Tab-separated table of C-alpha atoms in Angstrom:
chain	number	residue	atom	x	y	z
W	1	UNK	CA	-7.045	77.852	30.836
W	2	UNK	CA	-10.397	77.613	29.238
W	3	UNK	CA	-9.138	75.499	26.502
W	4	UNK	CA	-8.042	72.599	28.744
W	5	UNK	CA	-11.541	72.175	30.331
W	6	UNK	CA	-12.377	68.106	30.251
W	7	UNK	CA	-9.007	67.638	29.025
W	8	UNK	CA	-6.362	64.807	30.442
W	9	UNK	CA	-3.253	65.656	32.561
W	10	UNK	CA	-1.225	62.981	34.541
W	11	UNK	CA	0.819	64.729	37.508
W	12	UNK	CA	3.913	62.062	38.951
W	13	UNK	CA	4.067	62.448	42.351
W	14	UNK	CA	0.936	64.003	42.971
W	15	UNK	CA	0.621	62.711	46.874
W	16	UNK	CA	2.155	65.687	48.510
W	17	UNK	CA	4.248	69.007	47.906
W	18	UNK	CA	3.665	70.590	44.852
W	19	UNK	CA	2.478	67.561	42.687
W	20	UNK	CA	-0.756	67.699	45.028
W	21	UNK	CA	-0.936	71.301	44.746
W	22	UNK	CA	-0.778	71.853	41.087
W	23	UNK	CA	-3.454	68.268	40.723
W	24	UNK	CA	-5.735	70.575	42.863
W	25	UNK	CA	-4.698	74.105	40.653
W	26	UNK	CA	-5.904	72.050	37.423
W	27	UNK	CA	-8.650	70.165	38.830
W	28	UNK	CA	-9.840	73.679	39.829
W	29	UNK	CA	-9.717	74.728	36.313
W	30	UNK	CA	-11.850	71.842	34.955
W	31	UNK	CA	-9.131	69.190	33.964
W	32	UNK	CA	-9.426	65.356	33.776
W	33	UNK	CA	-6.470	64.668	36.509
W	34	UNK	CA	-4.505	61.167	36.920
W	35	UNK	CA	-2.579	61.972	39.737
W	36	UNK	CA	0.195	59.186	40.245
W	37	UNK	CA	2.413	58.571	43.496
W	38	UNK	CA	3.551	55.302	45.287
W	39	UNK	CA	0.669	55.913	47.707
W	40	UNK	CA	-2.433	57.328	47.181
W	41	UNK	CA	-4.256	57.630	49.902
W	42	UNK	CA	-3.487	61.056	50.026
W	43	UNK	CA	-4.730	61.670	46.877
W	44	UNK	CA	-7.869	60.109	47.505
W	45	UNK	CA	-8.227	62.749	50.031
W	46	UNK	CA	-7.462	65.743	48.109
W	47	UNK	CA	-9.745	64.082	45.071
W	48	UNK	CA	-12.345	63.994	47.924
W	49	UNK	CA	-11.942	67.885	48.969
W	50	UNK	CA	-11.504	68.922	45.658
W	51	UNK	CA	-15.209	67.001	44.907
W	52	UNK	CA	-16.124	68.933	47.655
W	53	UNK	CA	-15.302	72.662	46.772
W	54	UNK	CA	-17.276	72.226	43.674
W	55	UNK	CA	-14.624	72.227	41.347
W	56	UNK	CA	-14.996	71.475	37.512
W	57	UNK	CA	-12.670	69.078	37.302
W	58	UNK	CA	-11.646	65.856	38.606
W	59	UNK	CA	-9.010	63.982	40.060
W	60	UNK	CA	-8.452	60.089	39.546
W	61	UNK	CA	-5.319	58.501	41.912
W	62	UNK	CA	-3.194	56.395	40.426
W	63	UNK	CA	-0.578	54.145	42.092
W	64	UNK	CA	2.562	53.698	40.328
W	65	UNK	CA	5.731	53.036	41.506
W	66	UNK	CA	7.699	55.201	39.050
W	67	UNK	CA	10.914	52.826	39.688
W	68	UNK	CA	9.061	50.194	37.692
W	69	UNK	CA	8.761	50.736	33.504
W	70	UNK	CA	6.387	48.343	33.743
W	71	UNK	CA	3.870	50.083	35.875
W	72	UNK	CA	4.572	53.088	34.181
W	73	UNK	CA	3.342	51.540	31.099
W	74	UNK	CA	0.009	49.893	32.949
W	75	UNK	CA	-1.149	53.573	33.877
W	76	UNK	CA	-0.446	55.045	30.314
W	77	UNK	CA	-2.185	51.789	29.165
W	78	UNK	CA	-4.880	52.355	31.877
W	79	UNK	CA	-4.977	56.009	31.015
W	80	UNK	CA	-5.594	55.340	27.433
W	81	UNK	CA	-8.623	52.933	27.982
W	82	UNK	CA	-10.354	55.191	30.804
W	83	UNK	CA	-9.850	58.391	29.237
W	84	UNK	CA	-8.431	58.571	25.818
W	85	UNK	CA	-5.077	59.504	26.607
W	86	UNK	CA	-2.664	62.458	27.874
W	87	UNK	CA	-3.007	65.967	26.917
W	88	UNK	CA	-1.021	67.088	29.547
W	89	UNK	CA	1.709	65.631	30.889
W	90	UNK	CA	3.175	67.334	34.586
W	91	UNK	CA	6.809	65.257	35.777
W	92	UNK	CA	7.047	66.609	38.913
W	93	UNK	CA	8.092	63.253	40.874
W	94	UNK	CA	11.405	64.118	42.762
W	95	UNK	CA	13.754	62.706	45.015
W	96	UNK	CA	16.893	63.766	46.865
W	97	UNK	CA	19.331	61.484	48.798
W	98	UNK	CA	22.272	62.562	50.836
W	99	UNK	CA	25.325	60.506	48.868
W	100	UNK	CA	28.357	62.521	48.074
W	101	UNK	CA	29.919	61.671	45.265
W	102	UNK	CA	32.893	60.231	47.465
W	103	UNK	CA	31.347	58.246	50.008
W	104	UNK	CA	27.667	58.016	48.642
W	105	UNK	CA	25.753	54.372	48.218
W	106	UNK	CA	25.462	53.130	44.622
W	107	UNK	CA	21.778	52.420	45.243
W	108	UNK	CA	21.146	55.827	46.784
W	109	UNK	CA	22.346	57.157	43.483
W	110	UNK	CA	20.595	54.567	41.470
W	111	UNK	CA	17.442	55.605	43.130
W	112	UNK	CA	17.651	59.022	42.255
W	113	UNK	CA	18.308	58.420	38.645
W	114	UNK	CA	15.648	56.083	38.147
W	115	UNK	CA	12.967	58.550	39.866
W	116	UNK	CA	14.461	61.951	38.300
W	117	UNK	CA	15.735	61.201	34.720
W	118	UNK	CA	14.505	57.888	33.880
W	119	UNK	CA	10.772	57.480	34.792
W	120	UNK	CA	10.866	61.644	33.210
W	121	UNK	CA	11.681	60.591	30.162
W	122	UNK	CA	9.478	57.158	30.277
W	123	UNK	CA	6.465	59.036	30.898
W	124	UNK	CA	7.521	61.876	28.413
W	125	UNK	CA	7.801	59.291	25.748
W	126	UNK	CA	4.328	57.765	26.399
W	127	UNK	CA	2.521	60.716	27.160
W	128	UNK	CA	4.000	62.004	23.640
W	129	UNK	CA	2.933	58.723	21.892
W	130	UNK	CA	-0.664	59.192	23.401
W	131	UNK	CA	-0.734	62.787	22.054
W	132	UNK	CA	0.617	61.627	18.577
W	133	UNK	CA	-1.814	58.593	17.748
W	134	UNK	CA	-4.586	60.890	18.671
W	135	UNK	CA	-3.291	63.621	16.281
W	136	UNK	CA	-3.199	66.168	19.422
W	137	UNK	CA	-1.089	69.041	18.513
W	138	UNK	CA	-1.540	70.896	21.474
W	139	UNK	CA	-0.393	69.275	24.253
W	140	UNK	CA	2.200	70.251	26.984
W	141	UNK	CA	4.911	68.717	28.126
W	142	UNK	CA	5.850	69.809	31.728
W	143	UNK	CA	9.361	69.407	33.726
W	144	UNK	CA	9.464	70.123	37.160
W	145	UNK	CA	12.695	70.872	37.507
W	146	UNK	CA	15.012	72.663	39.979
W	147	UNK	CA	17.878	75.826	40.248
W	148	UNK	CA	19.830	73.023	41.154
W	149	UNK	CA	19.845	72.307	37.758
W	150	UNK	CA	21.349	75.165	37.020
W	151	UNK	CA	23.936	75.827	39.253
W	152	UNK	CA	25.944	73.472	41.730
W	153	UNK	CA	24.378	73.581	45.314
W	154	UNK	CA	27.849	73.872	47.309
W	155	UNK	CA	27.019	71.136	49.957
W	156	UNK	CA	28.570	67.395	48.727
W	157	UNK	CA	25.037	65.910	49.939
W	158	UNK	CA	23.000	67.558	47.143
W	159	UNK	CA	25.837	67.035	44.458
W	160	UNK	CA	24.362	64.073	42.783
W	161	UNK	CA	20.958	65.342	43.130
W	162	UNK	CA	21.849	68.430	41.008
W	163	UNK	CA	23.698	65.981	38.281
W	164	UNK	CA	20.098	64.111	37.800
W	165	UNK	CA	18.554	67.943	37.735
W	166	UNK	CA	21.106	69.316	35.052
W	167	UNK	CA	19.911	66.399	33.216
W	168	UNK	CA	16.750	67.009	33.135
W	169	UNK	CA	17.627	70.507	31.701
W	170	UNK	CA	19.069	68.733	28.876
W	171	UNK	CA	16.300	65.976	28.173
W	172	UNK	CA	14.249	69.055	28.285
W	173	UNK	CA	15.931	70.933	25.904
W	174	UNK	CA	16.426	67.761	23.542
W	175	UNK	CA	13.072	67.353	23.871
W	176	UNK	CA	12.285	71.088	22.746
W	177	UNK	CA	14.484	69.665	19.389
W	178	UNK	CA	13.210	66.675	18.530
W	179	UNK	CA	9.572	68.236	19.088
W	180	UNK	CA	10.300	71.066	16.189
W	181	UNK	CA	11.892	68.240	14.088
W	182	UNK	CA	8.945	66.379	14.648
W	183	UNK	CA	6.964	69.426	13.397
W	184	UNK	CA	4.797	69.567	16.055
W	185	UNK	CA	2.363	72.018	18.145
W	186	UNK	CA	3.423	70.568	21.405
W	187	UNK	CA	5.139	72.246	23.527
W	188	UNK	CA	8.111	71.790	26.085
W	189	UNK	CA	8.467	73.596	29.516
W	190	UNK	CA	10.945	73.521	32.585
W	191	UNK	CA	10.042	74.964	35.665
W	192	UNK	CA	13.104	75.870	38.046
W	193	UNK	CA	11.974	76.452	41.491
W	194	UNK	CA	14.425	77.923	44.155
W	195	UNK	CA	13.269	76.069	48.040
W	196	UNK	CA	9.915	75.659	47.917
W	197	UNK	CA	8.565	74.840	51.224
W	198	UNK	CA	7.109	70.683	51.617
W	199	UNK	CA	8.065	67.778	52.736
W	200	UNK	CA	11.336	67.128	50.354
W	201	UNK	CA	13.654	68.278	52.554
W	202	UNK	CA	12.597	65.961	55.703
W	203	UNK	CA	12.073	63.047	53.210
W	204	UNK	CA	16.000	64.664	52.145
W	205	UNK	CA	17.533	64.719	55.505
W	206	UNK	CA	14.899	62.320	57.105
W	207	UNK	CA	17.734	61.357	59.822
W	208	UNK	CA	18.190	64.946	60.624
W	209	UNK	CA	15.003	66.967	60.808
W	210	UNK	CA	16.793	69.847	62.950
W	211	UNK	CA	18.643	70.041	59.497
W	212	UNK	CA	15.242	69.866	57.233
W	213	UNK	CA	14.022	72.325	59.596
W	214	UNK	CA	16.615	74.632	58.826
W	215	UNK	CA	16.511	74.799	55.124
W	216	UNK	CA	13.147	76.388	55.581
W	217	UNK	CA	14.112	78.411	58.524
W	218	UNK	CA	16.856	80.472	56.450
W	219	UNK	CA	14.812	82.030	53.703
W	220	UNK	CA	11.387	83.181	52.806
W	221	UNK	CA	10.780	80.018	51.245
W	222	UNK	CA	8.474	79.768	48.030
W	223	UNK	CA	5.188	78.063	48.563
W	224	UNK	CA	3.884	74.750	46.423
W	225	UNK	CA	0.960	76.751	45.252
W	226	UNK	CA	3.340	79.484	43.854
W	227	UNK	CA	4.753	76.634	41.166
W	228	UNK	CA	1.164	75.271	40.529
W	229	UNK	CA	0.758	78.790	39.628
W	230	UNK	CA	3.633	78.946	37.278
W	231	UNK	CA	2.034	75.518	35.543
W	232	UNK	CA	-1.359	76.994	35.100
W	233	UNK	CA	0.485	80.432	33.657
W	234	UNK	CA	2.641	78.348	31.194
W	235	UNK	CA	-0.515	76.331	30.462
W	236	UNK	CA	-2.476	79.275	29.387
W	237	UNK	CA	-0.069	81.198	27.217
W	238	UNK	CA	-1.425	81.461	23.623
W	239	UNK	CA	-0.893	79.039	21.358
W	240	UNK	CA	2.168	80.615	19.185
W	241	UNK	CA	4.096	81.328	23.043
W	242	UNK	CA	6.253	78.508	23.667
W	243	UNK	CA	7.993	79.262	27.441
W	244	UNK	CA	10.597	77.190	27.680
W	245	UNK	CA	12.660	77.834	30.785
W	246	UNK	CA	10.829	79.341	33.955
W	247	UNK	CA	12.892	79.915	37.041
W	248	UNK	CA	10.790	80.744	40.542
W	249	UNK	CA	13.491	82.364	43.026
W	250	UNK	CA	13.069	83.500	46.363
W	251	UNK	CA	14.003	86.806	46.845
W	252	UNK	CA	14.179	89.381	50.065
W	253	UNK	CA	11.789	90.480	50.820
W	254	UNK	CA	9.516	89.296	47.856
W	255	UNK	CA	9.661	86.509	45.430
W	256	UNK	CA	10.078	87.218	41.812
W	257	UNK	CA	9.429	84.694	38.787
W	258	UNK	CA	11.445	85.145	35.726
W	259	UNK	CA	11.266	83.355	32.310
């Protein structure tokens, strides 16, 4: 990780979960962090404790409502005057809502579209335009994805969820493509995470949270700072190692990261 000292990352939805805890893993290893989310108070806290421990780095909140292009653009824009531009680019913004795809509510599916495939690709576009007109060969582009991208939960509420996810499996891949057309030193990643233990699935079943409990309750769950160790592993892999697809799954009784 020495190599990204001082440089730029932006992390999307950097509030809570494991957005705030890979912010924190890179600010610990001396990055420039824009840490986005609808609400930042709780960044300001973390950039507070993370001033605190002494770390090298440093981490600027950003609000952006991901829903919006427009404010997507300000930050890039924002980004670009304050500090140059992106280096690094984490999407890690998520969102689940439970709408089958029998009975489920347009918007509810809207929603998760806009926030899981759209703003993704909005913010890989810029951040790959920033790296471009600043001739940066180097940078990373990473997908927080999920195994639900890669296999069909069987419950009807997640069904849509995991349609957005496959997606981003694609965009990543495509992205993988055009990058090597594009003959260019920038690399594309996709994380995979089995249940990782935050707040996603009481903001997920936020009308049940016997049910959110529960999802926790049935499995050694994986931790957030077990993917913001994944991020900092893919980040520091030498130059001519491109990782493409890393899957995190749970196992009993250890967990077990595969690539």
């Amino acid at each position: 990780m020495e190599r990204w000292k001082g440089r730029v990352a932006l992390v999307t939805g950097a509030s809570v979960g494991i957005g705030a805890a890979v912010a924190r893993a890179l600010v610990q290893h001396g990055m420039k962090v824009v840490g986005c989310a609808r609400n930042v108070d709780k960044i300001e806290k973390l950039a507070a404790e993370c001033q605190s421990a002494g770390y090298s780095g440093t981490l600027i909140p950003y609000k952006c409502d991901l829903c919006n292009e427009e404010e997507i653009l300000s930050m890039f824009s924002a980004i670009k005057t304050l500090h140059q531009g992106v280096d690094v680019c984490i999407n890690n913004a998520g969102l689940a809502h439970n709408e089958p795809l029998l009975s489920g509510r347009t918007d509810g599916w809207r929603n998760m579209i806009d926030v899981n495939i759209l703003a993704l690709a909005i913010c890989t576009r810029e951040a790959y335009q920033s790296m471009k007109e600043r001739h940066v060969d180097d940078g990373h582009i990473i997908n927080i994805n999920s195994m639900g991208g890669h296999r069909m939960v069987p419950s009807a509420d997640e069904h849509f969820y995991c349609a957005t996810k496959y997606a981003v499996t694609a965009v990543t891949e495509g992205l993988r493509q055009e990058l090597r057309e594009a003959k260019t030193h920038i690399r594309a990643t996709c994380i995979s995470p089995g249940i990782v233990e935050t707040e996603f699935a009481f903001r997920h079943h936020n009308s049940d949270p016997e049910r959110a409990a529960a999802v926790y309750e049935s499995i050694k769950c994986l931790k957030a700072e077990d993917i913001a160790g994944a991020v900092t592993y893919v980040l520091s892999a030498p130059a001519h190692v491109q990782l493409i697809k890393t899957s995190i799954i749970q196992t009993t009784p250890v967990h077990q990261l595969t690539s």
